Short mmCIF file of C-alpha atoms and ligand atoms in Angstrom, two decimals:
data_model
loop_
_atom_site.label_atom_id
_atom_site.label_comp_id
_atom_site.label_asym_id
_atom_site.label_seq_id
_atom_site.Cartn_x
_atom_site.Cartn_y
_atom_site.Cartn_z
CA UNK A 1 -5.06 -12.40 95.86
CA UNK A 2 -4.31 -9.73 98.30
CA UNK A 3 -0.98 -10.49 100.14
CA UNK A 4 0.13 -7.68 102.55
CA UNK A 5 3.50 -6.90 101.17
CA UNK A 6 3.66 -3.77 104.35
CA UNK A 7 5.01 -5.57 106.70
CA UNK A 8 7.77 -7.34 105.08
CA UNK A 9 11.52 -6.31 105.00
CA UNK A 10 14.80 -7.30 104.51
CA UNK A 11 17.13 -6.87 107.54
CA UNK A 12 20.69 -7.09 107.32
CA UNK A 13 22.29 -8.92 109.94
CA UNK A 14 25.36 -7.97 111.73
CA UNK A 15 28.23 -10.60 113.16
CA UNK A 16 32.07 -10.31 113.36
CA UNK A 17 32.03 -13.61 111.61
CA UNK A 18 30.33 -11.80 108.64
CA UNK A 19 33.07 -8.92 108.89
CA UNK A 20 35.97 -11.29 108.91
CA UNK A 21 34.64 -13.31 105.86
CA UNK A 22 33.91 -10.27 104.10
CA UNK A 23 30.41 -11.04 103.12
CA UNK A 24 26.96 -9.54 104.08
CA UNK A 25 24.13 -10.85 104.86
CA UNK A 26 20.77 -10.13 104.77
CA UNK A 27 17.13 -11.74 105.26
CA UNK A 28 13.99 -11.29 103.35
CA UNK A 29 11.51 -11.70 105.90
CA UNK A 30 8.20 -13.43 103.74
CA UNK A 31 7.58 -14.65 107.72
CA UNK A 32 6.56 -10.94 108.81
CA UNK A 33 2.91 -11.45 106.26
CA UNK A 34 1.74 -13.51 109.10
CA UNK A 35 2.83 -15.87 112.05
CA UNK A 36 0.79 -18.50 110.82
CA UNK A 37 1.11 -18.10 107.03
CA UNK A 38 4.19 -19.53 105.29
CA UNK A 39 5.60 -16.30 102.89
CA UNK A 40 6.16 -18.59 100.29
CA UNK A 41 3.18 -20.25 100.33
CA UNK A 42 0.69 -17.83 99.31
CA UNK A 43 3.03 -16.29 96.58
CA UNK A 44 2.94 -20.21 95.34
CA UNK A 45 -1.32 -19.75 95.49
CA UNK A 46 -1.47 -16.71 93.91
CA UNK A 47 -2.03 -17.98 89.87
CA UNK A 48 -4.24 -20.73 91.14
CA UNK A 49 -6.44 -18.03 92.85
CA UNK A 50 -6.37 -15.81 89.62
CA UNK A 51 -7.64 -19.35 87.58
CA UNK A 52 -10.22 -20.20 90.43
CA UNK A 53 -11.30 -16.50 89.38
CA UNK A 54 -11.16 -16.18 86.22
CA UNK A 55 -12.54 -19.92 85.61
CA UNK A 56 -15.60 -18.88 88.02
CA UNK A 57 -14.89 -22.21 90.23
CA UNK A 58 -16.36 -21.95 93.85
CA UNK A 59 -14.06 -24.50 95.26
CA UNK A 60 -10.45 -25.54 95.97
CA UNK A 61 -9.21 -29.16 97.07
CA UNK A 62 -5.91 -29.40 97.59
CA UNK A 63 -3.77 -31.68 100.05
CA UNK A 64 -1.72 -32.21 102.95
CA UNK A 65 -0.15 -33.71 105.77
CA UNK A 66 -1.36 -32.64 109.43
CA UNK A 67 1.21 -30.30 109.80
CA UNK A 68 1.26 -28.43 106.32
CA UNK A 69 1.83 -25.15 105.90
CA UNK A 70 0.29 -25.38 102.64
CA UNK A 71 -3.26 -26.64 104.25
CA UNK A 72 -3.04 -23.20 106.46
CA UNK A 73 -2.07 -21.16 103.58
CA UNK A 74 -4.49 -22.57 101.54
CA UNK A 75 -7.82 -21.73 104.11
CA UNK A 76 -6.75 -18.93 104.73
CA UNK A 77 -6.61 -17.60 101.23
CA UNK A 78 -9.78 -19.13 100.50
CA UNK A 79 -11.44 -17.28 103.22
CA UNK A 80 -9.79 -14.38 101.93
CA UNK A 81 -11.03 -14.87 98.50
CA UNK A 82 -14.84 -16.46 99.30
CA UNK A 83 -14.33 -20.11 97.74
CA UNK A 84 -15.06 -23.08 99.88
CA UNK A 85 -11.93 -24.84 100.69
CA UNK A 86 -11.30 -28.78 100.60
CA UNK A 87 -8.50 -30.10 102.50
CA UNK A 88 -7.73 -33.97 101.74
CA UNK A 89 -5.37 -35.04 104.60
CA UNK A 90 -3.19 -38.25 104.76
CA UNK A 91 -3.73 -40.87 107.20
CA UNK A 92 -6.76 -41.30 109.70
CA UNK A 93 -8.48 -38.82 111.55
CA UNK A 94 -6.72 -38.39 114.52
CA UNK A 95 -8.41 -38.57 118.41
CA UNK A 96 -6.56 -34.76 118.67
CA UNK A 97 -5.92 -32.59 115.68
CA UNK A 98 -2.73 -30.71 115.30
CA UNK A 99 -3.16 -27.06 115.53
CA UNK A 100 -2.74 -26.89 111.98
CA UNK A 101 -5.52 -28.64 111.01
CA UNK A 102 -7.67 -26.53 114.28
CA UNK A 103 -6.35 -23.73 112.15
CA UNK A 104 -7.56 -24.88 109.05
CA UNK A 105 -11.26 -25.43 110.31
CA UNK A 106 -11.34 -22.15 111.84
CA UNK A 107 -10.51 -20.29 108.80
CA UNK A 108 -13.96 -22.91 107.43
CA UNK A 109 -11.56 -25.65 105.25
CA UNK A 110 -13.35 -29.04 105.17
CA UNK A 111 -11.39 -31.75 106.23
CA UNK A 112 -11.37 -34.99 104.70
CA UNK A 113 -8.96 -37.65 105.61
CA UNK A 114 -7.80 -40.63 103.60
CA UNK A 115 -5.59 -43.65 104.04
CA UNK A 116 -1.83 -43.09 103.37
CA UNK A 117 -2.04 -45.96 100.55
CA UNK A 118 -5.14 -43.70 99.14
CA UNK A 119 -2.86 -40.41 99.45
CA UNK A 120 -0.37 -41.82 97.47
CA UNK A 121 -2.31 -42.37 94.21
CA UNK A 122 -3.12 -38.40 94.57
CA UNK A 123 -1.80 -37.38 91.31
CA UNK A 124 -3.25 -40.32 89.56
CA UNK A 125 -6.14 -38.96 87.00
CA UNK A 126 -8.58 -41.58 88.18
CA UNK A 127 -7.84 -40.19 91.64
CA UNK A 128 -8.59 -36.65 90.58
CA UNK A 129 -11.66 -37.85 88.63
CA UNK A 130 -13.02 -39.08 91.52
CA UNK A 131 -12.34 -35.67 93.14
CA UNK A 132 -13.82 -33.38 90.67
CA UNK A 133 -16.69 -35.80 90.56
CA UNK A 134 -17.36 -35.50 94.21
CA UNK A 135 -17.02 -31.53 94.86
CA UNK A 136 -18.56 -29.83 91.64
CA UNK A 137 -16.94 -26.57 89.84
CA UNK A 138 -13.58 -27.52 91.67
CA UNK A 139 -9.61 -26.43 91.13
CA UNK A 140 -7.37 -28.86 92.27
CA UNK A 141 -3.97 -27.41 94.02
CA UNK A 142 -1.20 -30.14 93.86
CA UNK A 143 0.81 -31.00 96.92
CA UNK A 144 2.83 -27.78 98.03
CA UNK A 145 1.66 -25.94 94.87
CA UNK A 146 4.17 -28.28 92.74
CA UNK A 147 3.26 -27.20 89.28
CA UNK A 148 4.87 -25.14 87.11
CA UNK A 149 1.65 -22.13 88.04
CA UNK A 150 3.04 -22.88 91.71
CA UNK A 151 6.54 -21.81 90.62
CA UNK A 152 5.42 -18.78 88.79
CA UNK A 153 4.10 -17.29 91.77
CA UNK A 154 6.90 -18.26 93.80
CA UNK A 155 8.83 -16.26 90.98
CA UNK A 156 6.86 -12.97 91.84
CA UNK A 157 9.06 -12.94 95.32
CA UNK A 158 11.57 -12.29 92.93
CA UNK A 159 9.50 -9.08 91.17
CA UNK A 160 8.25 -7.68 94.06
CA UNK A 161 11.25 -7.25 96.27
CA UNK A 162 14.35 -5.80 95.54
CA UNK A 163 16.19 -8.44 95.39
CA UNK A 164 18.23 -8.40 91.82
CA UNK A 165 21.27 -7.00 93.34
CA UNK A 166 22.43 -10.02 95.84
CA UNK A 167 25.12 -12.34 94.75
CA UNK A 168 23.59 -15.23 96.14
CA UNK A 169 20.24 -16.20 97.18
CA UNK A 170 19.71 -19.01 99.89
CA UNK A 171 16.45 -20.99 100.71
CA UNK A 172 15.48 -24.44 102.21
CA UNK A 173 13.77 -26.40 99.33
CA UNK A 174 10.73 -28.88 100.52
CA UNK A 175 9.04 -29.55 97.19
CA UNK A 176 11.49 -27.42 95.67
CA UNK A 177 8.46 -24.95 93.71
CA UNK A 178 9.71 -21.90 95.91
CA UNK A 179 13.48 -22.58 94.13
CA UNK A 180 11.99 -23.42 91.16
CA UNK A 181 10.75 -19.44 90.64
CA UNK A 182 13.35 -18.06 92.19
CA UNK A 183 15.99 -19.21 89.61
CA UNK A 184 13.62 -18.93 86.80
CA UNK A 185 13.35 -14.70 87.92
CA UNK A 186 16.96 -14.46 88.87
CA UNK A 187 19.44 -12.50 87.01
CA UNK A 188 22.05 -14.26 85.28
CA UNK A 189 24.47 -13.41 87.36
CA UNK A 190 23.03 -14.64 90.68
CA UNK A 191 23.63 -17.74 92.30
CA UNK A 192 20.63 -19.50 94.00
CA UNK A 193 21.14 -21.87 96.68
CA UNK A 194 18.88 -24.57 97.97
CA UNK A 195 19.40 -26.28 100.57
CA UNK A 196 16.81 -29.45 100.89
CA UNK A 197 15.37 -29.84 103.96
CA UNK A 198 14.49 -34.21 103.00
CA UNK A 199 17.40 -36.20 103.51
CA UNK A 200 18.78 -37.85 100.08
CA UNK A 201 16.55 -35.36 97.85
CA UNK A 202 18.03 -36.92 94.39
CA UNK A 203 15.32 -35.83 91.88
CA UNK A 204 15.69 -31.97 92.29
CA UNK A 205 16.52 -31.98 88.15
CA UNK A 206 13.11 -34.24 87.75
CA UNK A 207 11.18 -31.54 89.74
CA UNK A 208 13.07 -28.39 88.16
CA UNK A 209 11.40 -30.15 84.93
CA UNK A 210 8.18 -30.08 86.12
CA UNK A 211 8.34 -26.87 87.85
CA UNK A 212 9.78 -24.64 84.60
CA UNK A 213 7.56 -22.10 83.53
CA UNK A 214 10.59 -20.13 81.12
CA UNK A 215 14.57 -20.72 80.57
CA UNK A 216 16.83 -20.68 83.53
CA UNK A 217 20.68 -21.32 83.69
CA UNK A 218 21.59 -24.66 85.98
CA UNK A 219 24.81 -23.33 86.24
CA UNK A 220 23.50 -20.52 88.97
CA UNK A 221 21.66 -23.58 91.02
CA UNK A 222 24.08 -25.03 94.17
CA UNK A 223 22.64 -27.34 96.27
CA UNK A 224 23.75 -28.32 99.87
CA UNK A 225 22.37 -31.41 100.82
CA UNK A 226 23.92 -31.68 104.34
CA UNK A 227 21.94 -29.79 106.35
CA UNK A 228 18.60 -31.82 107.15
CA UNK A 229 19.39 -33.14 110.49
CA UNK A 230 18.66 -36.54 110.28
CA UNK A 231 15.08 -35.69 107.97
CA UNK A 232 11.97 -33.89 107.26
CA UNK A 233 10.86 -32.54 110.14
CA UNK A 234 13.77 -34.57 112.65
CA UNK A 235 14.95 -32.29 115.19
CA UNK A 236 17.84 -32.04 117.34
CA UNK A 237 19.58 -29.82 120.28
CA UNK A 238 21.83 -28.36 118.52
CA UNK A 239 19.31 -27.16 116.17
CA UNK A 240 17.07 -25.47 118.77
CA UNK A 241 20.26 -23.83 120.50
CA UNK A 242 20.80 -22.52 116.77
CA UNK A 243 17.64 -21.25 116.76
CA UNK A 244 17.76 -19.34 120.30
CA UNK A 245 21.15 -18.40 119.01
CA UNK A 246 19.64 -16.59 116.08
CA UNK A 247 16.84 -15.29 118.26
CA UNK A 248 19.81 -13.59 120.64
CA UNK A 249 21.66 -12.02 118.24
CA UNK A 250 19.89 -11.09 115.21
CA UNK A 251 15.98 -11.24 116.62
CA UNK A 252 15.67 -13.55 113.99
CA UNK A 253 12.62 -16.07 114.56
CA UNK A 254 13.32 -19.71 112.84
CA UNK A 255 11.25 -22.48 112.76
CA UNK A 256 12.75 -26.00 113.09
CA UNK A 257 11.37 -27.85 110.23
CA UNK A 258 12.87 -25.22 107.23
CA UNK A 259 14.39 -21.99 107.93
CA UNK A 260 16.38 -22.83 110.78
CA UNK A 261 18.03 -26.04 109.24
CA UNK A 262 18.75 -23.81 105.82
CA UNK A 263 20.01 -20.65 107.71
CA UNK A 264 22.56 -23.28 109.92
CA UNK A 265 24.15 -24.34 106.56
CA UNK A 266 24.65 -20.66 105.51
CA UNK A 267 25.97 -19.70 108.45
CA UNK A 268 28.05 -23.04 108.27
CA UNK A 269 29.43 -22.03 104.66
CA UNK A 270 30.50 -18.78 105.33
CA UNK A 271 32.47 -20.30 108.08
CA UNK A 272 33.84 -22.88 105.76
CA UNK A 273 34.81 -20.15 103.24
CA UNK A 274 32.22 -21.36 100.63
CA UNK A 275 31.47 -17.38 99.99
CA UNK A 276 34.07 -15.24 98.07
CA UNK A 277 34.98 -12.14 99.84
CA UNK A 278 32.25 -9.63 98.93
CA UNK A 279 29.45 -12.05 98.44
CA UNK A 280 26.57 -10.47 99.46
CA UNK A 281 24.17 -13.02 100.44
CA UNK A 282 20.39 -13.10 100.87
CA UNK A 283 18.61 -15.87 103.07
CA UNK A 284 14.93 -16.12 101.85
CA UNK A 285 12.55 -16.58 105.37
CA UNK A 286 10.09 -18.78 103.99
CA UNK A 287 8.11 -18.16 107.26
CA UNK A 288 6.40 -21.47 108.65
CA UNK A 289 6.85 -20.17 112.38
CA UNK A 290 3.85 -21.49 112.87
CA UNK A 291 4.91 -25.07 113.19
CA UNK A 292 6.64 -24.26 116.27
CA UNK A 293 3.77 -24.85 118.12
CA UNK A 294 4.34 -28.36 117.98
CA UNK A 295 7.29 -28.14 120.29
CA UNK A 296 7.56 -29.00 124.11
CA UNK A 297 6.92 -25.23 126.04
CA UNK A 298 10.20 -23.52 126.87
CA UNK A 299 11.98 -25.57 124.10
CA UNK A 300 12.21 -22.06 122.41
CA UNK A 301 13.33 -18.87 124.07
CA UNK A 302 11.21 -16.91 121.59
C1 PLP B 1 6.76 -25.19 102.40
C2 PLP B 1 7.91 -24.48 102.96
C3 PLP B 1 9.16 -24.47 102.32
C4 PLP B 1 9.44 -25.27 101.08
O1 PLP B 1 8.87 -24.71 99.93
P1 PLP B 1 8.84 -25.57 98.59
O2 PLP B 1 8.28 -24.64 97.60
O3 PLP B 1 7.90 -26.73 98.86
O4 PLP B 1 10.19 -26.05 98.30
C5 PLP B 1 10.18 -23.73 102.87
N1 PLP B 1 10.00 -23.06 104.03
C6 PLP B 1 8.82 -23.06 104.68
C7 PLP B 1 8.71 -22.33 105.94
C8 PLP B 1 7.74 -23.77 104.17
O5 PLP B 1 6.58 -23.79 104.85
#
């Protein structure tokens, strides 16, 4: 699929603390493809689009929570591409549906919502049986794209950037698929850092096995568990005055659920000295601004 690669750069950010420490730092900005559309996301859809293609299937189900960036990603590209998309959402239909999901109607996704008990046996084959069954001539996206075809096109950030050259590379981790390509298309020499966004993520190495597509080094994977915030998706002040901190300085939009809590904890470890003295550092913007939305008005100054 067609992702519009024009708008995106990669800014490097100025700060005295960054002077001091010796370091640079820069960010890749996937969030410039589109306010709504995660970066990573559709990178993570591309090989699944290519199959839907080359398999001639007319539909895509995949699944979601009612704030998923994947469910937007996912109708969009769908639109984009002319197959009918299928979004199977967890829990009951609620009285008002989040803007993501108003999203994911507009751009024509089908909605279909399921208990959380039934959401949970999603990966089960009599589960998927059922789903081929019912919507004929149908590729099933995972969760997040969390497959090892998922990772692969999360690897192409890696190909199509220039992006070989930084010492480290820094990204929140969700389902950990966007990590998973990165490392596998790094160069030996870099170190990739993720930086979970769950609290108590303790089967990263379980996923990484799913996820592998070729060889990778563990040795170049760090992971910071600390910077969460209480949980998926918890917020707190601090975290928002981080975010209109970032917005000040560096015109840097954030959004609260991953970017914001993974830049904090690189910003954190440079203060702490965690970064030799001429690191140069790249923070991945996995986008997702468009969860924002969600927030009181005025909560954000941007
Ligand atoms: C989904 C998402 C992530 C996490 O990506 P995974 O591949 O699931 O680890 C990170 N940042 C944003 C903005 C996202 O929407």
């Amino acid at each position: 699929m067609d992702i519009d690669y024009q708008n995106i750069t990669i800014d490097e950010l100025q700060n005295e603390l960054f002077t001091t420490k010796q370091v640079t730092v820069a960010v890749l900005r996937l969030d410039k493809i589109d306010p709504i559309l995660s970066g990573n996301k559709l990178f993570k859809l591309h090989y699944f689009l290519q199959q839907a293609k080359e398999q001639n299937k007319n539909t895509i189900v995949t699944f979601g929570g009612a704030y998923s960036n994947h469910l937007a990603a996912t109708a969009y590209a769908c639109k984009l591409n002319k197959l009918q998309a299928i979004g199977i959402i967890r829990g009951e239909k609620p009285t008002t549906p989040s803007h993501t999901l108003q999203y994911c109607v507009k751009n024509n996704m089908q909605l279909q919502f399921i208990s959380r008990a039934e959401y949970d046996k999603k990966e089960k084959s009599q589960f998927l049986a059922t789903v081929q069954n019912q919507y004929k001539n149908t590729l099933v996206i995972p969760e997040g794209g969390f497959s090892s075809l998922g990772s692969k096109g999360a690897g192409l950030i890696m190909d199509v950037f220039n992006v070989h050259n930084y010492t480290h590379i820094c990204l929140a981790v969700g389902t950990a698929t966007t990590l998973s390509g990165i490392i596998q298309n790094a160069t030996k020499s870099q170190q990739i850092i993720a930086i979970p966004v769950l609290k108590g993520m303790t089967d990263l190495e379980k996923r990484m096995n799913t996820l592998i597509y070729q060889k990778y080094n563990p040795t170049q994977l760090t992971t910071w568990s600390e910077y969460h915030f209480g949980g998926y998706a918890k917020k707190t002040t601090a975290l928002f005055n981080f975010m209109n901190e970032c917005w000040v300085k560096y015109k840097l939009p954030l959004d609260f659920v991953y970017t914001a809590k993974a830049f904090y904890g690189v910003i954190d470890k440079i203060g702490n000295d965690f970064f030799p003295p001429s690191s140069n550092i790249l923070f991945i913007h996995t986008g997702g601004l468009q969860g924002n939305l969600s927030l009181p008005a005025n909560t954000l100054l941007f």
